[in-house]
């Protein structure tokens, strides 16, 4: 039974080592904020952070995440004052909302690398799919989060 | 209106997990569990709690369109409760079904959330307010006219005495009004029409919103499935032996013919284990060689059919004579392919069966259909069926029942007493659907020496579902989706023939955002652009002239006004654009309604085509008819920007069938737009008119494909008549 460190908490999970991290998070750890969209690392709905870097959890076997620190949307949201989550709420980004946890995790990773991304940087760095087409609002929210970082907020 | 408490099962619906602030009452109770406390219903839509919380039942599915906010606003506008006390929740579909459809129409399709809701929700809010006022007046023994309701407080104006809504709700429940109060007119709105932040934004941004795929019970089992790989296949056999011994695997369920599909499911204690077991399960299908085999062949046949006369929708003037004497002839065929929804959340449904009770947990656009499907599949009467709806990870017409209800019921009946959740893998979702049908339109026109059309002939051939109905001025009995918006031509042409062919190809087709309008606007708005260019005229000015020449179309002046607004917003013709860059436009109104509501939408885009054929949409401009007023402009603008993305993405999409097999299996072969595909500049301007806006959810979708293809012509001189765009060579030198 592998042990994973998720949002700072150790979880012993009843899964096989080749189980995609996504399903370990959802079915075994009960963390359903991370979503299934395609299963083949194309849509980004399953984006989490593994040791701070964005990863598509549907295509990451549990084995590859053992020993690493995994952060999910629940971990980010638990902080309460997270500038990216705040920007998403302030801007009313979500429509159906299903892809948004993955979008936020992707945005956090982008901002960690580049605290003041241009539109082109956002286009390149945010490759997650949103079928509702919230892209204009996502772009604006990433800029707003970048402004919050500049004003002293921490990722 | 009776205010008696209902004896039905009462519950708080599960819509969010964890601490979501005061925005929603949340408790992960099973469907049908009893709720404690002393809330009071003022009719089936409104429940007032002692602490002034107002539960507002939402009779539409939240598929992203913001209905949990906008329809709650309709009630609060009249009820005059403090907005911070409003708590939306799903209606109970069982109460609806057993109570003579007490909530009207739950089905959330055809951009109907505001249209179906506004009057009735204003009315129930107004009635509840008057009952609260009457109860307070009775307590004080004063005339009702002296009582004012505002911000959840009732005040006796002459003395300043006050009571909270929560304090008089119990009394109000027994008040019977002599008549229904008048509802507000748009000039009296204070909440409706303002930009109100969505009540679900925070829970969605925090990952706390619960979709049916997320809903868990402690002893829940999970199922995955395989469905027929070929449209003409039936399940022949499967060999469960290898999978049986795998960890967590509990059983296989034959889904032959269930829910109109063919398939087999495996049940395990986690979804991944069920899915993994399926990969080790040999499945044999028997495939019959019969139509439909090929989408390309069917499209070619549709093209031949569109060359022949069909059933006439419009027959104005003497087209034959006009065609004979004209100076310049145009003849073109427009073609759009089958498409799929590919919502982010795949199809799923959980069920728990006992002979006395069937519970369903499913995000659905059509709870009525789901309840009926469940009753039929289980053999249980409606009163034994309990259904909880959830936020949907996208709808777009694709989550109104695709067989998952019947499948989940069948699976649950194999594991009585256990909740089992069926989740379709993406690949199954993409190749098992009722797809958006293709459309083919042959367009012919004759221009006179001045470039004005003297005759036009359109013959549309398209696949259909559903029953025919009498449509258009000739009352042709045809499919309403296939003929949408071509039975009534706004452009004035002396002789006009419009024919329709309703085809039944056997492809599984159904509703998809904007349905037949998608084909028909593409054909008409591109063809009019061709005529304008052929006449050497500016396409926007040409449209205005054609509209002005029309005498039959009652809404033409508003179309002209929309075009004028669009010209200004898009800076139409203001700049001399370099070769490779061009602007195009399209306009329509989705439903061609009666005279009380309409939904004109006009779109202009500027595109740049690189010499290697790479296409970029530089900017987009929308003029949308807000009519007498929108409910919540914030969600309307979300929707319009989102539809721009949806429609621009569709330019590259196609569902194709070869040898009976749907070729598209995931986002790799069904491309959907991403951030970099969406123009940074999208402007939205509202056209105010003296009618109600008809809806928002699909009204913009048909315009961008035509506008982009017209812009491509302006940029490089190539006329695109067939989608997807990859069929066309966009290179230039």
Short mmCIF file of C-alpha atoms in Angstrom, two decimals, chain B residues 50-283:
data_model
loop_
_atom_site.label_atom_id
_atom_site.label_comp_id
_atom_site.label_asym_id
_atom_site.label_seq_id
_atom_site.Cartn_x
_atom_site.Cartn_y
_atom_site.Cartn_z
CA UNK B 50 -36.19 31.35 11.13
CA UNK B 51 -32.78 32.98 10.61
CA UNK B 52 -34.10 34.67 7.42
CA UNK B 53 -32.30 32.29 5.09
CA UNK B 54 -34.36 31.97 1.92
CA UNK B 55 -34.04 28.71 0.04
CA UNK B 56 -34.82 29.33 -3.62
CA UNK B 57 -35.42 26.21 -5.66
CA UNK B 58 -33.90 26.33 -9.11
CA UNK B 59 -35.89 24.47 -11.74
CA UNK B 60 -33.08 24.40 -14.28
CA UNK B 61 -29.80 22.56 -14.34
CA UNK B 62 -26.64 24.55 -13.60
CA UNK B 63 -24.59 23.72 -16.67
CA UNK B 64 -22.39 26.78 -16.42
CA UNK B 65 -24.93 29.35 -17.55
CA UNK B 66 -25.23 30.88 -14.09
CA UNK B 67 -28.84 29.90 -13.49
CA UNK B 68 -28.25 29.39 -9.77
CA UNK B 69 -27.57 33.10 -9.58
CA UNK B 70 -29.80 34.56 -12.29
CA UNK B 71 -32.98 32.65 -11.47
CA UNK B 72 -32.53 33.31 -7.76
CA UNK B 73 -32.33 37.00 -8.68
CA UNK B 74 -35.78 36.80 -10.29
CA UNK B 75 -37.30 35.64 -7.01
CA UNK B 76 -35.37 38.09 -4.84
CA UNK B 77 -36.26 41.02 -7.07
CA UNK B 78 -39.88 40.60 -5.99
CA UNK B 79 -39.54 38.97 -2.60
CA UNK B 80 -37.31 41.80 -1.43
CA UNK B 81 -35.23 39.59 0.76
CA UNK B 82 -31.65 40.58 1.38
CA UNK B 83 -29.60 38.99 -1.42
CA UNK B 84 -27.11 37.67 1.12
CA UNK B 85 -29.85 35.46 2.55
CA UNK B 86 -30.61 33.79 -0.78
CA UNK B 87 -29.59 30.13 -1.01
CA UNK B 88 -30.30 28.44 -4.32
CA UNK B 89 -30.78 24.70 -4.45
CA UNK B 90 -32.00 22.22 -7.04
CA UNK B 91 -35.67 21.42 -7.12
CA UNK B 92 -36.66 17.89 -6.21
CA UNK B 93 -37.45 16.20 -9.54
CA UNK B 94 -39.58 13.59 -7.78
CA UNK B 95 -41.79 16.23 -6.27
CA UNK B 96 -42.04 17.72 -9.74
CA UNK B 97 -43.04 14.45 -11.37
CA UNK B 98 -45.50 13.40 -8.66
CA UNK B 99 -46.87 16.91 -8.30
CA UNK B 100 -48.16 17.45 -11.82
CA UNK B 101 -44.95 19.11 -13.02
CA UNK B 102 -45.12 21.71 -10.28
CA UNK B 103 -41.90 23.36 -11.48
CA UNK B 104 -42.92 23.77 -15.10
CA UNK B 105 -40.21 22.42 -17.38
CA UNK B 106 -36.99 21.26 -15.81
CA UNK B 107 -35.28 20.42 -19.08
CA UNK B 108 -32.41 22.83 -19.58
CA UNK B 109 -32.03 23.09 -23.33
CA UNK B 110 -32.59 25.64 -26.08
CA UNK B 111 -31.24 28.57 -24.02
CA UNK B 112 -34.38 28.45 -21.89
CA UNK B 113 -33.22 29.14 -18.33
CA UNK B 114 -34.24 32.79 -18.22
CA UNK B 115 -37.07 32.50 -20.75
CA UNK B 116 -38.86 29.73 -18.86
CA UNK B 117 -38.13 31.20 -15.46
CA UNK B 118 -38.60 34.94 -15.41
CA UNK B 119 -42.33 35.50 -15.20
CA UNK B 120 -43.13 32.59 -12.93
CA UNK B 121 -40.22 33.26 -10.57
CA UNK B 122 -41.06 36.93 -10.34
CA UNK B 123 -44.62 35.88 -9.60
CA UNK B 124 -43.75 33.42 -6.83
CA UNK B 125 -41.45 36.02 -5.29
CA UNK B 126 -44.16 38.67 -5.40
CA UNK B 127 -46.78 36.33 -3.97
CA UNK B 128 -44.54 35.29 -1.08
CA UNK B 129 -43.78 38.94 -0.34
CA UNK B 130 -47.46 39.82 -0.19
CA UNK B 131 -48.15 36.90 2.12
CA UNK B 132 -45.33 38.00 4.44
CA UNK B 133 -46.72 41.54 4.43
CA UNK B 134 -50.22 40.26 5.18
CA UNK B 135 -48.92 38.17 8.09
CA UNK B 136 -47.07 41.14 9.57
CA UNK B 137 -50.09 43.41 9.07
CA UNK B 138 -52.26 40.87 10.88
CA UNK B 139 -49.84 40.73 13.83
CA UNK B 140 -49.92 44.51 14.10
CA UNK B 141 -53.58 44.75 13.19
CA UNK B 142 -52.84 47.40 10.55
CA UNK B 143 -53.69 47.69 6.84
CA UNK B 144 -51.38 45.77 4.52
CA UNK B 145 -50.80 48.92 2.52
CA UNK B 146 -48.91 50.38 5.48
CA UNK B 147 -46.37 47.54 5.48
CA UNK B 148 -43.20 47.68 3.44
CA UNK B 149 -40.94 44.73 2.68
CA UNK B 150 -37.26 45.43 2.12
CA UNK B 151 -33.99 43.60 2.76
CA UNK B 152 -35.76 40.72 4.58
CA UNK B 153 -37.46 43.14 6.98
CA UNK B 154 -41.16 44.09 7.16
CA UNK B 155 -41.74 47.60 8.45
CA UNK B 156 -44.97 49.27 9.52
CA UNK B 157 -44.37 52.65 7.93
CA UNK B 158 -46.40 54.90 10.26
CA UNK B 159 -44.91 53.52 13.50
CA UNK B 160 -41.57 52.10 12.41
CA UNK B 161 -42.30 48.70 13.98
CA UNK B 162 -40.53 45.89 12.20
CA UNK B 163 -40.41 42.12 11.92
CA UNK B 164 -37.95 39.92 10.09
CA UNK B 165 -39.11 37.59 7.31
CA UNK B 166 -38.07 34.62 9.45
CA UNK B 167 -40.34 35.79 12.27
CA UNK B 168 -43.54 35.89 10.22
CA UNK B 169 -42.93 33.11 7.71
CA UNK B 170 -44.99 30.58 9.69
CA UNK B 171 -47.97 32.93 9.75
CA UNK B 172 -47.45 33.83 6.11
CA UNK B 173 -47.72 30.17 5.16
CA UNK B 174 -51.41 30.16 6.05
CA UNK B 175 -52.21 33.44 4.28
CA UNK B 176 -54.35 33.10 1.20
CA UNK B 177 -54.16 36.00 -1.21
CA UNK B 178 -57.29 37.27 -2.93
CA UNK B 179 -55.38 37.52 -6.16
CA UNK B 180 -51.89 37.38 -7.53
CA UNK B 181 -49.94 40.62 -7.18
CA UNK B 182 -48.62 42.38 -10.28
CA UNK B 183 -44.99 41.70 -11.06
CA UNK B 184 -42.45 44.43 -11.74
CA UNK B 185 -41.73 45.80 -15.17
CA UNK B 186 -38.12 46.26 -16.27
CA UNK B 187 -38.07 49.96 -15.34
CA UNK B 188 -38.79 48.92 -11.74
CA UNK B 189 -36.02 46.34 -11.40
CA UNK B 190 -33.36 47.02 -8.81
CA UNK B 191 -31.55 43.64 -8.70
CA UNK B 192 -32.34 42.14 -12.08
CA UNK B 193 -30.31 43.79 -14.79
CA UNK B 194 -27.33 44.43 -12.53
CA UNK B 195 -24.03 42.59 -12.57
CA UNK B 196 -24.40 40.22 -9.63
CA UNK B 197 -21.44 38.02 -8.70
CA UNK B 198 -22.14 34.35 -9.20
CA UNK B 199 -23.03 32.42 -6.07
CA UNK B 200 -21.08 29.42 -7.32
CA UNK B 201 -17.80 31.12 -8.29
CA UNK B 202 -16.02 30.54 -4.99
CA UNK B 203 -16.92 26.89 -4.59
CA UNK B 204 -15.94 26.23 -8.19
CA UNK B 205 -12.63 28.07 -7.87
CA UNK B 206 -11.85 26.24 -4.65
CA UNK B 207 -12.57 22.79 -6.08
CA UNK B 208 -15.47 22.35 -3.67
CA UNK B 209 -18.37 22.29 -6.12
CA UNK B 210 -19.74 18.77 -6.34
CA UNK B 211 -20.46 17.31 -9.78
CA UNK B 212 -22.18 13.96 -9.95
CA UNK B 213 -18.87 12.35 -10.89
CA UNK B 214 -17.56 13.57 -7.51
CA UNK B 215 -20.43 12.45 -5.31
CA UNK B 216 -19.38 9.74 -2.88
CA UNK B 217 -21.06 7.46 -0.38
CA UNK B 218 -18.93 5.39 1.98
CA UNK B 219 -19.76 2.02 0.44
CA UNK B 220 -19.90 3.19 -3.15
CA UNK B 221 -18.86 0.86 -5.96
CA UNK B 222 -17.67 2.03 -9.36
CA UNK B 223 -18.26 0.89 -12.89
CA UNK B 224 -16.65 1.54 -16.23
CA UNK B 225 -17.83 0.21 -19.55
CA UNK B 226 -17.16 -0.52 -23.17
CA UNK B 227 -19.78 0.26 -25.77
CA UNK B 228 -20.00 -0.78 -29.37
CA UNK B 229 -17.00 0.32 -31.43
CA UNK B 230 -19.17 0.39 -34.53
CA UNK B 231 -22.55 2.06 -35.06
CA UNK B 232 -23.86 -1.21 -36.48
CA UNK B 233 -22.46 -3.54 -33.84
CA UNK B 234 -24.20 -5.64 -31.23
CA UNK B 235 -22.53 -7.19 -28.21
CA UNK B 236 -21.81 -10.82 -29.05
CA UNK B 237 -19.86 -12.04 -26.03
CA UNK B 238 -17.29 -11.09 -23.44
CA UNK B 239 -14.88 -13.16 -21.39
CA UNK B 240 -14.77 -12.03 -17.78
CA UNK B 241 -12.50 -14.82 -16.54
CA UNK B 242 -9.16 -12.99 -16.74
CA UNK B 243 -10.58 -9.87 -15.06
CA UNK B 244 -12.54 -11.68 -12.35
CA UNK B 245 -9.54 -12.28 -10.10
CA UNK B 246 -8.10 -8.79 -10.33
CA UNK B 247 -7.99 -6.78 -7.09
CA UNK B 248 -11.22 -5.08 -6.19
CA UNK B 249 -13.17 -6.46 -9.15
CA UNK B 250 -16.70 -7.50 -8.21
CA UNK B 251 -18.57 -8.40 -11.36
CA UNK B 252 -19.51 -7.75 -14.95
CA UNK B 253 -22.90 -6.56 -16.18
CA UNK B 254 -24.22 -7.21 -19.66
CA UNK B 255 -25.57 -3.95 -21.09
CA UNK B 256 -26.87 -5.38 -24.33
CA UNK B 257 -29.59 -3.07 -25.60
CA UNK B 258 -29.67 -1.08 -22.36
CA UNK B 259 -30.43 2.61 -22.79
CA UNK B 260 -30.34 2.23 -26.56
CA UNK B 261 -26.68 1.21 -26.42
CA UNK B 262 -24.72 -2.00 -26.60
CA UNK B 263 -22.06 -2.67 -24.02
CA UNK B 264 -20.63 -4.38 -21.00
CA UNK B 265 -19.69 -2.88 -17.63
CA UNK B 266 -17.30 -4.07 -14.97
CA UNK B 267 -17.89 -3.16 -11.33
CA UNK B 268 -15.07 -2.79 -8.82
CA UNK B 269 -14.32 -0.99 -5.58
CA UNK B 270 -12.61 1.84 -7.48
CA UNK B 271 -13.16 3.22 -10.95
CA UNK B 272 -9.60 2.65 -12.06
CA UNK B 273 -9.81 -1.02 -11.07
CA UNK B 274 -13.02 -1.38 -13.07
CA UNK B 275 -11.45 0.36 -16.05
CA UNK B 276 -8.25 -1.70 -15.79
CA UNK B 277 -10.26 -4.91 -15.66
CA UNK B 278 -12.04 -3.93 -18.90
CA UNK B 279 -8.69 -3.67 -20.62
CA UNK B 280 -8.15 -7.34 -19.81
CA UNK B 281 -11.63 -8.41 -20.89
CA UNK B 282 -11.91 -9.73 -24.43
CA UNK B 283 -15.17 -8.48 -25.98
#
